Amino acid sequence: DKFVKRKVMDKYGEFGRDRISELLGMDKVALDFSDAREKKKPKKDSSLSAVLNSIDVKYQMWKLGVVFTDDSFLYLAWYMTMSVLGHYNNFFFAAHLLDIAMGFKTLRTILSSVTHNGKQLVLTVGLLAVVVYLYTVVRFNFFRKFYNKSEDGDTPDMKCDDMLTCYMFHMYVGVRAEGCSEIEAPAGDEYEIYRIIFDITFFFFVIVILLAIIQGLIIDAFGELRD
């Protein structure tokens, strides 16, 4: 950018053209803004092809990336989207209440604590989903009979008839209810000891460790942002 180059020369010209070109990794001719050089420049071709060829595509893509990853732009774009959708369904206007949080620094810190360690949070949630899936595979093959949620005499209401249903049941009930208290107890069953060991390990790895890590990431981020 010519303007940037000229500003660099005005500010650091005392160090010499050679030194500046060396620091910036540029050709010395690129830093020459003399009138003689300006007169030597050929006239620009004003044709459409010349204009298109003169566009720095990489620079334009970089500018778009900066704009569309800016937090303020994303917030305003989301706010406008909710406003437009609200004209079709008043439900979307409820999202504007979050603007209250943006007016207070403390509330902004609380919201930022959720996204501050976003990458680690997403990866940990992904690991949680994988671990729950592994437990689902074992339960589907060995402990499926314990998933009958129907009352006595009613039509069987099996929550583990297929892998998808079984997995969704574990993600919703198993993680939310802190273990397997929602399904039939193994008392008196031939697999009782295996089921007890399995339930304890599920509670330990999923509830105690993984959920605690997710909560810890959010709490640590809040403490870091607050300080």
Short mmCIF file of C-alpha atoms in Angstrom, two decimals:
data_model
loop_
_atom_site.label_atom_id
_atom_site.label_comp_id
_atom_site.label_asym_id
_atom_site.label_seq_id
_atom_site.Cartn_x
_atom_site.Cartn_y
_atom_site.Cartn_z
CA ASP A 1 0.00 0.00 0.00
CA LYS A 2 1.54 3.28 -1.15
CA PHE A 3 0.09 5.29 1.73
CA VAL A 4 1.61 2.93 4.29
CA LYS A 5 4.98 3.04 2.54
CA ARG A 6 4.97 6.82 2.54
CA LYS A 7 4.09 6.94 6.24
CA VAL A 8 6.95 4.56 6.98
CA MET A 9 9.37 6.76 5.06
CA ASP A 10 8.16 9.92 6.82
CA LYS A 11 8.54 8.36 10.25
CA TYR A 12 11.72 6.33 9.81
CA GLY A 13 13.41 8.13 6.93
CA GLU A 14 16.31 9.11 9.18
CA PHE A 15 17.51 5.50 9.17
CA GLY A 16 18.05 5.57 5.42
CA ARG A 17 16.30 3.98 2.48
CA ASP A 18 18.60 0.96 2.43
CA ARG A 19 17.96 0.06 6.06
CA ILE A 20 14.18 0.48 5.74
CA SER A 21 13.98 -1.66 2.61
CA GLU A 22 16.04 -4.32 4.39
CA LEU A 23 13.75 -4.33 7.45
CA LEU A 24 10.57 -4.46 5.38
CA GLY A 25 11.98 -7.01 2.93
CA MET A 26 11.14 -4.73 -0.01
CA ASP A 27 12.89 -3.54 -3.11
CA LYS A 28 14.50 -0.11 -2.75
CA VAL A 29 12.66 1.12 -5.82
CA ALA A 30 9.34 0.45 -4.07
CA LEU A 31 10.21 3.09 -1.46
CA ASP A 32 11.03 5.77 -4.01
CA PHE A 33 8.29 8.43 -4.03
CA SER A 34 10.23 11.16 -5.82
CA ASP A 35 8.57 13.34 -8.46
CA ALA A 36 10.94 12.05 -11.10
CA ARG A 37 9.83 8.49 -10.54
CA GLU A 38 6.17 9.52 -10.50
CA LYS A 39 6.60 11.14 -13.93
CA LYS A 40 8.26 8.03 -15.32
CA LYS A 41 5.28 5.89 -14.46
CA PRO A 42 3.37 4.75 -17.53
CA LYS A 43 -0.25 5.70 -17.86
CA LYS A 44 -2.60 3.16 -16.40
CA ASP A 45 -4.77 1.11 -18.71
CA SER A 46 -8.38 1.92 -17.89
CA SER A 47 -9.84 -1.15 -19.59
CA LEU A 48 -11.96 -3.58 -17.59
CA SER A 49 -9.41 -6.38 -17.81
CA ALA A 50 -6.66 -4.10 -16.53
CA VAL A 51 -8.83 -3.00 -13.62
CA LEU A 52 -9.62 -6.61 -12.72
CA ASN A 53 -5.97 -7.60 -12.95
CA SER A 54 -4.97 -4.72 -10.68
CA ILE A 55 -7.17 -6.01 -7.84
CA ASP A 56 -5.20 -7.71 -5.10
CA VAL A 57 -7.44 -10.71 -4.46
CA LYS A 58 -5.50 -11.96 -1.43
CA TYR A 59 -5.66 -8.53 0.20
CA GLN A 60 -9.39 -8.24 -0.44
CA MET A 61 -9.96 -11.71 1.01
CA TRP A 62 -7.92 -10.74 4.05
CA LYS A 63 -10.05 -7.61 4.54
CA LEU A 64 -13.24 -9.64 4.32
CA GLY A 65 -11.83 -12.09 6.85
CA VAL A 66 -11.03 -9.26 9.26
CA VAL A 67 -14.53 -7.80 8.90
CA PHE A 68 -16.44 -11.06 9.25
CA THR A 69 -14.43 -12.21 12.28
CA ASP A 70 -14.77 -8.94 14.16
CA ASP A 71 -16.82 -9.38 17.34
CA SER A 72 -18.64 -6.07 16.96
CA PHE A 73 -19.61 -6.82 13.37
CA LEU A 74 -20.85 -10.31 14.25
CA TYR A 75 -22.89 -8.96 17.16
CA LEU A 76 -24.51 -6.25 15.04
CA ALA A 77 -25.18 -8.73 12.22
CA TRP A 78 -26.81 -11.13 14.68
CA TYR A 79 -28.84 -8.28 16.20
CA MET A 80 -30.07 -7.15 12.78
CA THR A 81 -30.93 -10.72 11.81
CA MET A 82 -33.06 -11.15 14.93
CA SER A 83 -34.75 -7.81 14.19
CA VAL A 84 -35.66 -8.86 10.65
CA LEU A 85 -36.90 -12.29 11.76
CA GLY A 86 -38.89 -10.64 14.54
CA HIS A 87 -41.15 -9.02 11.95
CA TYR A 88 -42.25 -12.51 10.90
CA ASN A 89 -42.40 -14.04 14.38
CA ASN A 90 -42.32 -12.00 17.58
CA PHE A 91 -40.46 -14.83 19.27
CA PHE A 92 -37.15 -13.57 17.81
CA PHE A 93 -37.49 -10.19 19.53
CA ALA A 94 -36.79 -11.96 22.83
CA ALA A 95 -33.15 -12.32 21.77
CA HIS A 96 -32.75 -8.54 22.04
CA LEU A 97 -32.86 -8.84 25.83
CA LEU A 98 -29.26 -10.03 25.64
CA ASP A 99 -28.34 -6.47 24.74
CA ILE A 100 -28.74 -5.68 28.44
CA ALA A 101 -25.73 -7.87 29.16
CA MET A 102 -23.66 -5.98 26.61
CA GLY A 103 -24.21 -2.74 28.53
CA PHE A 104 -22.46 -3.95 31.68
CA LYS A 105 -18.81 -4.94 31.82
CA THR A 106 -19.38 -7.62 34.47
CA LEU A 107 -22.07 -9.31 32.40
CA ARG A 108 -19.91 -9.09 29.28
CA THR A 109 -17.15 -10.84 31.21
CA ILE A 110 -19.54 -13.63 32.17
CA LEU A 111 -20.60 -14.12 28.56
CA SER A 112 -16.99 -13.97 27.35
CA SER A 113 -15.95 -16.64 29.84
CA VAL A 114 -17.97 -19.18 27.84
CA THR A 115 -16.20 -18.38 24.56
CA HIS A 116 -12.74 -17.44 25.89
CA ASN A 117 -11.53 -21.06 25.87
CA GLY A 118 -13.82 -21.97 23.00
CA LYS A 119 -11.44 -24.40 21.27
CA GLN A 120 -10.67 -26.36 24.44
CA LEU A 121 -14.36 -26.35 25.36
CA VAL A 122 -15.46 -27.73 21.99
CA LEU A 123 -12.76 -30.40 22.03
CA THR A 124 -13.71 -31.48 25.56
CA VAL A 125 -17.40 -31.70 24.62
CA GLY A 126 -16.36 -33.77 21.60
CA LEU A 127 -14.38 -36.10 23.86
CA LEU A 128 -17.42 -36.37 26.14
CA ALA A 129 -19.58 -37.39 23.17
CA VAL A 130 -17.04 -40.04 22.14
CA VAL A 131 -16.78 -41.52 25.65
CA VAL A 132 -20.58 -41.65 25.99
CA TYR A 133 -20.75 -43.39 22.61
CA LEU A 134 -18.26 -46.04 23.76
CA TYR A 135 -20.36 -46.69 26.85
CA THR A 136 -23.48 -46.82 24.67
CA VAL A 137 -21.97 -49.56 22.50
CA VAL A 138 -21.28 -51.71 25.56
CA ARG A 139 -24.72 -51.09 27.06
CA PHE A 140 -26.45 -51.80 23.74
CA ASN A 141 -24.77 -55.20 23.50
CA PHE A 142 -24.88 -56.38 27.12
CA PHE A 143 -27.34 -54.36 29.22
CA ARG A 144 -30.17 -53.57 26.82
CA LYS A 145 -32.81 -55.36 28.89
CA PHE A 146 -32.51 -52.79 31.70
CA TYR A 147 -33.88 -50.00 29.48
CA ASN A 148 -37.57 -50.86 29.67
CA LYS A 149 -39.30 -47.66 30.91
CA SER A 150 -42.87 -49.01 30.79
CA GLU A 151 -45.04 -49.70 33.82
CA ASP A 152 -46.13 -53.21 34.81
CA GLY A 153 -48.48 -54.68 32.22
CA ASP A 154 -48.02 -51.85 29.73
CA THR A 155 -46.48 -52.11 26.30
CA PRO A 156 -42.67 -52.28 26.62
CA ASP A 157 -41.06 -48.87 26.21
CA MET A 158 -37.48 -49.74 25.35
CA LYS A 159 -35.04 -46.82 25.30
CA CYS A 160 -32.26 -48.83 23.70
CA ASP A 161 -33.85 -50.55 20.69
CA ASP A 162 -31.27 -49.16 18.27
CA MET A 163 -27.92 -47.40 18.56
CA LEU A 164 -29.26 -43.93 17.77
CA THR A 165 -32.04 -44.11 20.37
CA CYS A 166 -29.68 -45.63 22.91
CA TYR A 167 -27.02 -42.96 22.31
CA MET A 168 -29.49 -40.07 22.53
CA PHE A 169 -30.91 -41.54 25.75
CA HIS A 170 -27.44 -41.66 27.30
CA MET A 171 -26.53 -38.14 26.16
CA TYR A 172 -29.75 -36.68 27.55
CA VAL A 173 -30.53 -38.83 30.58
CA GLY A 174 -27.13 -40.29 31.43
CA VAL A 175 -25.23 -36.99 31.45
CA ARG A 176 -28.08 -34.88 32.81
CA ALA A 177 -29.09 -37.30 35.58
CA GLU A 178 -25.46 -37.86 36.63
CA GLY A 179 -25.28 -41.51 35.76
CA CYS A 180 -27.75 -44.32 35.25
CA SER A 181 -30.31 -43.77 37.99
CA GLU A 182 -33.07 -43.47 35.37
CA ILE A 183 -32.92 -47.12 34.29
CA GLU A 184 -33.83 -50.37 36.01
CA ALA A 185 -31.59 -51.40 38.91
CA PRO A 186 -29.54 -54.61 38.43
CA ALA A 187 -30.44 -56.12 41.83
CA GLY A 188 -30.62 -59.92 41.59
CA ASP A 189 -29.62 -60.06 37.93
CA GLU A 190 -26.88 -62.40 36.72
CA TYR A 191 -24.97 -59.38 35.36
CA GLU A 192 -25.35 -57.40 38.57
CA ILE A 193 -21.64 -57.12 39.42
CA TYR A 194 -20.71 -56.10 35.86
CA ARG A 195 -23.50 -53.55 35.74
CA ILE A 196 -22.38 -52.01 39.07
CA ILE A 197 -18.78 -51.70 37.84
CA PHE A 198 -19.99 -50.27 34.55
CA ASP A 199 -22.23 -47.66 36.20
CA ILE A 200 -19.50 -46.57 38.60
CA THR A 201 -16.94 -46.11 35.82
CA PHE A 202 -19.49 -44.15 33.76
CA PHE A 203 -20.17 -41.86 36.70
CA PHE A 204 -16.45 -41.41 37.40
CA PHE A 205 -15.19 -40.72 33.87
CA VAL A 206 -18.17 -38.80 32.45
CA ILE A 207 -19.68 -36.98 35.42
CA VAL A 208 -16.75 -36.51 37.79
CA ILE A 209 -13.92 -35.91 35.29
CA LEU A 210 -15.23 -34.67 31.92
CA LEU A 211 -18.07 -32.48 33.18
CA ALA A 212 -15.75 -31.08 35.86
CA ILE A 213 -13.20 -30.20 33.16
CA ILE A 214 -15.86 -28.34 31.17
CA GLN A 215 -16.96 -26.42 34.25
CA GLY A 216 -13.34 -25.73 35.17
CA LEU A 217 -12.58 -24.24 31.74
CA ILE A 218 -15.47 -21.79 32.11
CA ILE A 219 -14.60 -20.87 35.70
CA ASP A 220 -10.90 -20.38 34.90
CA ALA A 221 -11.76 -18.21 31.91
CA PHE A 222 -14.05 -16.07 34.07
CA GLY A 223 -11.33 -15.61 36.70
CA GLU A 224 -8.77 -14.71 34.04
CA LEU A 225 -11.03 -12.16 32.37
CA ARG A 226 -12.10 -10.65 35.69
CA ASP A 227 -8.48 -10.09 36.75
#
